C-alpha cells in the first residue's frame, strides 16, 4: 500500500505532481478558461462580497496565508486569515457580504468546524476547501471545492497542502473573473502557469538527493530557523511546522524583515537558517532585501541554506547550501518552494530515528477543540 516507499509520507510527497494536476482537472475547459460551476454560490452573490475570511488550522492555515496574497492581488477584496481556534473567541465581524473559506484536508477538524458554524450563525456564506468527500466540514458549508489529492495517510500534510494552494488560486481567479477585476487573458495566463507547476514539482523531486544529505548532516542540531518574505513567509512557517512535528526539533519561521526586530539575536555560529528567496524577476526590491538579510545572518555566523530560483546568481556568494527551484511566477512559488522543506523534514526525522508517518502525540485529524 506504500507503493514501494518506506513511508506514506514519501509516497505522498512523490504523488504531488499528480495531485496538483488532478485538482486542476475538470476545472479548466478546452479553451483554457476557468469553469467552477460546481461552487454553489452564485456569481451574483460573489459580486456582493466585500470581505473574505479564511479559517483553518496547521498546514491548512499556511495555505490560507498564501491564498491571501493571491485573493487580494487578483480581486482587490480585503482578505483576513485566522487560526480557526482563535476565530470565534474574538467575536469577529461577519455578515451576508462575508465569504468565509474553511480549509481542511480531513474535513473533520473540530476547531475549523466550530469556526464555520459560528460564521454561518452570523449570516456569512461558507465555502469549504476539503480533501475528504462527504466529511462534516463540506456537509455543513454552503459550497465546497474539493481538492483531489487522494487519501493522505501520513500525519504530516504534504500533497494536501499543495492541492489546497491550487484550490485557493482557483477560487481567487474565479472571484476575480466574476467580479471583473481579472480578465480572460490574464486568467488564462495564470492557468497556463498553474498547469505547468506539476512538471516543475517533478523536477524539484528529481534533485532532492543533496537536500537529504544535508538533512542527515544536521541530525544532531537542536534548532533550525526559517526565513521568508511575501508568500515565502508562510512557506517558512510551513517548513518550521514540518520540522517540529516530524523531527521534534525547535524550528521557527520568521518574516525576514522582522529579523532586526528581535530574532537576529538568536543567530550564533553554525546555526542552520533556511531562507526562501522570492523570484528576482518582477518584485526585485523584495529579492534585494532578502539577499541583504542572508548577508546579515551569515556575517553573524549562521549556516545559510538558501532556496532560490534557477539562474538567481545574487544569492550564490552567501549560500552555504543552495537548493535550486524552477523559475515560477511569484504568487505560485510556494507550490515548488515547499517541496524541498518537506523532503528535508522527512529525512531529518528518519535520521533521528523518529516514526515518520505517525509522529508522537499527534493525530491525523484533530476532532477535539
Ligand atoms: O485536516 P485538516 O486540514 O483540518 O488538519 C489541520 C491540521 O491539523 C493539520 O494540517 C496539521 O497541522 C498537520 N499535521 C500538519 O502537517
mmCIF file of N, CA and C and ligand atoms in Angstrom, residues 9 56-62 103-110 112 129-132 137 152 154-158 160-161 164 238 241-242 245-246 359 362-366, ligand 1:
data_model
loop_
_atom_site.group_PDB
_atom_site.id
_atom_site.type_symbol
_atom_site.label_atom_id
_atom_site.label_comp_id
_atom_site.label_asym_id
_atom_site.label_seq_id
_atom_site.Cartn_x
_atom_site.Cartn_y
_atom_site.Cartn_z
ATOM 1 N N UNK A 9 4.553 9.072 3.896
ATOM 2 C CA UNK A 9 4.901 10.462 3.629
ATOM 3 C C UNK A 9 5.717 10.592 2.344
ATOM 4 N N UNK A 56 -8.661 28.106 9.278
ATOM 5 C CA UNK A 56 -8.052 26.783 9.121
ATOM 6 C C UNK A 56 -7.066 26.571 10.260
ATOM 7 N N UNK A 57 -6.518 25.371 10.332
ATOM 8 C CA UNK A 57 -5.516 25.042 11.360
ATOM 9 C C UNK A 57 -4.259 24.467 10.706
ATOM 10 N N UNK A 58 -3.155 24.621 11.386
ATOM 11 C CA UNK A 58 -1.912 23.951 10.991
ATOM 12 C C UNK A 58 -1.495 24.258 9.565
ATOM 13 N N UNK A 59 -1.200 23.206 8.833
ATOM 14 C CA UNK A 59 -0.747 23.354 7.458
ATOM 15 C C UNK A 59 -1.811 24.015 6.583
ATOM 16 N N UNK A 60 -3.076 23.679 6.821
ATOM 17 C CA UNK A 60 -4.157 24.292 6.043
ATOM 18 C C UNK A 60 -4.188 25.799 6.282
ATOM 19 N N UNK A 61 -3.867 26.210 7.505
ATOM 20 C CA UNK A 61 -3.781 27.640 7.819
ATOM 21 C C UNK A 61 -2.684 28.302 6.968
ATOM 22 N N UNK A 62 -1.573 27.601 6.805
ATOM 23 C CA UNK A 62 -0.493 28.174 5.992
ATOM 24 C C UNK A 62 -0.933 28.351 4.541
ATOM 25 N N UNK A 103 -10.638 25.837 5.221
ATOM 26 C CA UNK A 103 -9.743 24.889 4.530
ATOM 27 C C UNK A 103 -9.416 23.735 5.473
ATOM 28 N N UNK A 104 -9.642 22.524 4.994
ATOM 29 C CA UNK A 104 -9.346 21.352 5.834
ATOM 30 C C UNK A 104 -9.119 20.114 4.973
ATOM 31 N N UNK A 105 -8.022 19.440 5.198
ATOM 32 C CA UNK A 105 -7.764 18.185 4.492
ATOM 33 C C UNK A 105 -8.803 17.149 4.888
ATOM 34 N N UNK A 106 -8.935 16.927 6.196
ATOM 35 C CA UNK A 106 -9.785 15.841 6.695
ATOM 36 C C UNK A 106 -11.268 16.183 6.632
ATOM 37 N N UNK A 107 -11.581 17.461 6.770
ATOM 38 C CA UNK A 107 -12.984 17.859 6.862
ATOM 39 C C UNK A 107 -13.590 17.552 8.213
ATOM 40 N N UNK A 108 -12.759 17.145 9.156
ATOM 41 C CA UNK A 108 -13.281 16.773 10.481
ATOM 42 C C UNK A 108 -12.623 17.559 11.616
ATOM 43 N N UNK A 109 -11.783 18.518 11.307
ATOM 44 C CA UNK A 109 -11.087 19.268 12.357
ATOM 45 C C UNK A 109 -12.090 20.087 13.170
ATOM 46 N N UNK A 110 -12.172 19.805 14.456
ATOM 47 C CA UNK A 110 -13.212 20.411 15.285
ATOM 48 C C UNK A 110 -13.093 21.939 15.353
ATOM 49 N N UNK A 112 -11.969 24.002 13.148
ATOM 50 C CA UNK A 112 -12.414 24.593 11.881
ATOM 51 C C UNK A 112 -13.934 24.474 11.753
ATOM 52 N N UNK A 129 -12.878 24.220 1.415
ATOM 53 C CA UNK A 129 -11.881 23.607 0.534
ATOM 54 C C UNK A 129 -11.426 22.372 1.285
ATOM 55 N N UNK A 130 -11.730 21.206 0.733
ATOM 56 C CA UNK A 130 -11.592 19.989 1.530
ATOM 57 C C UNK A 130 -11.120 18.828 0.664
ATOM 58 N N UNK A 131 -10.431 17.871 1.297
ATOM 59 C CA UNK A 131 -9.910 16.723 0.542
ATOM 60 C C UNK A 131 -10.722 15.445 0.772
ATOM 61 N N UNK A 132 -11.713 15.503 1.663
ATOM 62 C CA UNK A 132 -12.414 14.276 2.020
ATOM 63 C C UNK A 132 -13.901 14.378 1.694
ATOM 64 N N UNK A 137 -17.153 19.026 7.462
ATOM 65 C CA UNK A 137 -16.975 20.441 7.101
ATOM 66 C C UNK A 137 -17.658 20.776 5.760
ATOM 67 N N UNK A 152 -4.698 10.995 2.124
ATOM 68 C CA UNK A 152 -3.413 11.351 2.735
ATOM 69 C C UNK A 152 -3.339 10.626 4.075
ATOM 70 N N UNK A 154 -0.163 9.826 5.949
ATOM 71 C CA UNK A 154 0.848 10.336 6.886
ATOM 72 C C UNK A 154 0.260 11.509 7.662
ATOM 73 N N UNK A 155 0.594 11.574 8.934
ATOM 74 C CA UNK A 155 0.073 12.675 9.762
ATOM 75 C C UNK A 155 0.538 14.024 9.213
ATOM 76 N N UNK A 156 1.776 14.090 8.774
ATOM 77 C CA UNK A 156 2.291 15.351 8.240
ATOM 78 C C UNK A 156 1.689 15.602 6.856
ATOM 79 N N UNK A 157 1.057 16.728 6.706
ATOM 80 C CA UNK A 157 0.367 17.029 5.460
ATOM 81 C C UNK A 157 1.347 17.508 4.385
ATOM 82 N N UNK A 158 1.272 16.908 3.206
ATOM 83 C CA UNK A 158 2.162 17.315 2.110
ATOM 84 C C UNK A 158 1.356 17.579 0.843
ATOM 85 N N UNK A 160 -1.756 17.284 0.342
ATOM 86 C CA UNK A 160 -2.993 18.046 0.593
ATOM 87 C C UNK A 160 -2.692 19.535 0.578
ATOM 88 N N UNK A 161 -1.546 19.903 1.133
ATOM 89 C CA UNK A 161 -1.168 21.326 1.169
ATOM 90 C C UNK A 161 -1.053 21.902 -0.247
ATOM 91 N N UNK A 164 -4.398 22.286 -1.706
ATOM 92 C CA UNK A 164 -5.144 23.400 -1.085
ATOM 93 C C UNK A 164 -4.727 24.718 -1.733
ATOM 94 N N UNK A 238 5.574 26.915 7.252
ATOM 95 C CA UNK A 238 5.252 25.517 6.948
ATOM 96 C C UNK A 238 6.508 24.636 7.097
ATOM 97 N N UNK A 241 6.969 24.094 10.750
ATOM 98 C CA UNK A 241 5.966 23.178 11.324
ATOM 99 C C UNK A 241 6.314 21.726 10.995
ATOM 100 N N UNK A 242 6.716 21.488 9.749
ATOM 101 C CA UNK A 242 7.080 20.130 9.346
ATOM 102 C C UNK A 242 8.221 19.606 10.220
ATOM 103 N N UNK A 245 6.982 18.805 13.868
ATOM 104 C CA UNK A 245 6.151 17.616 14.066
ATOM 105 C C UNK A 245 6.880 16.326 13.701
ATOM 106 N N UNK A 246 7.834 16.396 12.776
ATOM 107 C CA UNK A 246 8.499 15.168 12.333
ATOM 108 C C UNK A 246 9.835 14.922 13.023
ATOM 109 N N UNK A 359 4.005 10.686 13.954
ATOM 110 C CA UNK A 359 4.817 11.359 14.972
ATOM 111 C C UNK A 359 4.148 11.290 16.355
ATOM 112 N N UNK A 362 0.605 13.154 18.064
ATOM 113 C CA UNK A 362 -0.240 13.773 17.030
ATOM 114 C C UNK A 362 -1.250 12.789 16.447
ATOM 115 N N UNK A 363 -2.362 13.338 15.973
ATOM 116 C CA UNK A 363 -3.370 12.524 15.280
ATOM 117 C C UNK A 363 -3.579 13.108 13.888
ATOM 118 N N UNK A 364 -3.997 12.279 12.948
ATOM 119 C CA UNK A 364 -4.193 12.771 11.589
ATOM 120 C C UNK A 364 -5.320 13.792 11.538
ATOM 121 N N UNK A 365 -6.426 13.491 12.224
ATOM 122 C CA UNK A 365 -7.410 14.568 12.271
ATOM 123 C C UNK A 365 -7.755 14.843 13.725
ATOM 124 N N UNK A 366 -7.798 16.127 14.020
ATOM 125 C CA UNK A 366 -7.932 16.556 15.405
ATOM 126 C C UNK A 366 -9.393 16.895 15.658
HETATM 127 O O1 LIG B 1 -7.475 18.058 8.353
HETATM 128 P P1 LIG B 1 -7.062 19.486 8.486
HETATM 129 O O2 LIG B 1 -6.510 20.059 7.240
HETATM 130 O O3 LIG B 1 -8.205 20.355 9.013
HETATM 131 O O4 LIG B 1 -5.944 19.495 9.590
HETATM 132 C C1 LIG B 1 -5.398 20.687 10.065
HETATM 133 C C2 LIG B 1 -4.128 20.426 10.851
HETATM 134 O O5 LIG B 1 -4.411 19.618 11.985
HETATM 135 C C3 LIG B 1 -3.048 19.747 10.000
HETATM 136 O O6 LIG B 1 -2.732 20.491 8.871
HETATM 137 C C4 LIG B 1 -1.756 19.538 10.829
HETATM 138 O O7 LIG B 1 -1.186 20.765 11.138
HETATM 139 C C5 LIG B 1 -0.778 18.639 10.039
HETATM 140 N N1 LIG B 1 -0.349 17.527 10.852
HETATM 141 C C6 LIG B 1 0.448 19.375 9.566
HETATM 142 O O8 LIG B 1 1.314 18.567 8.848
#
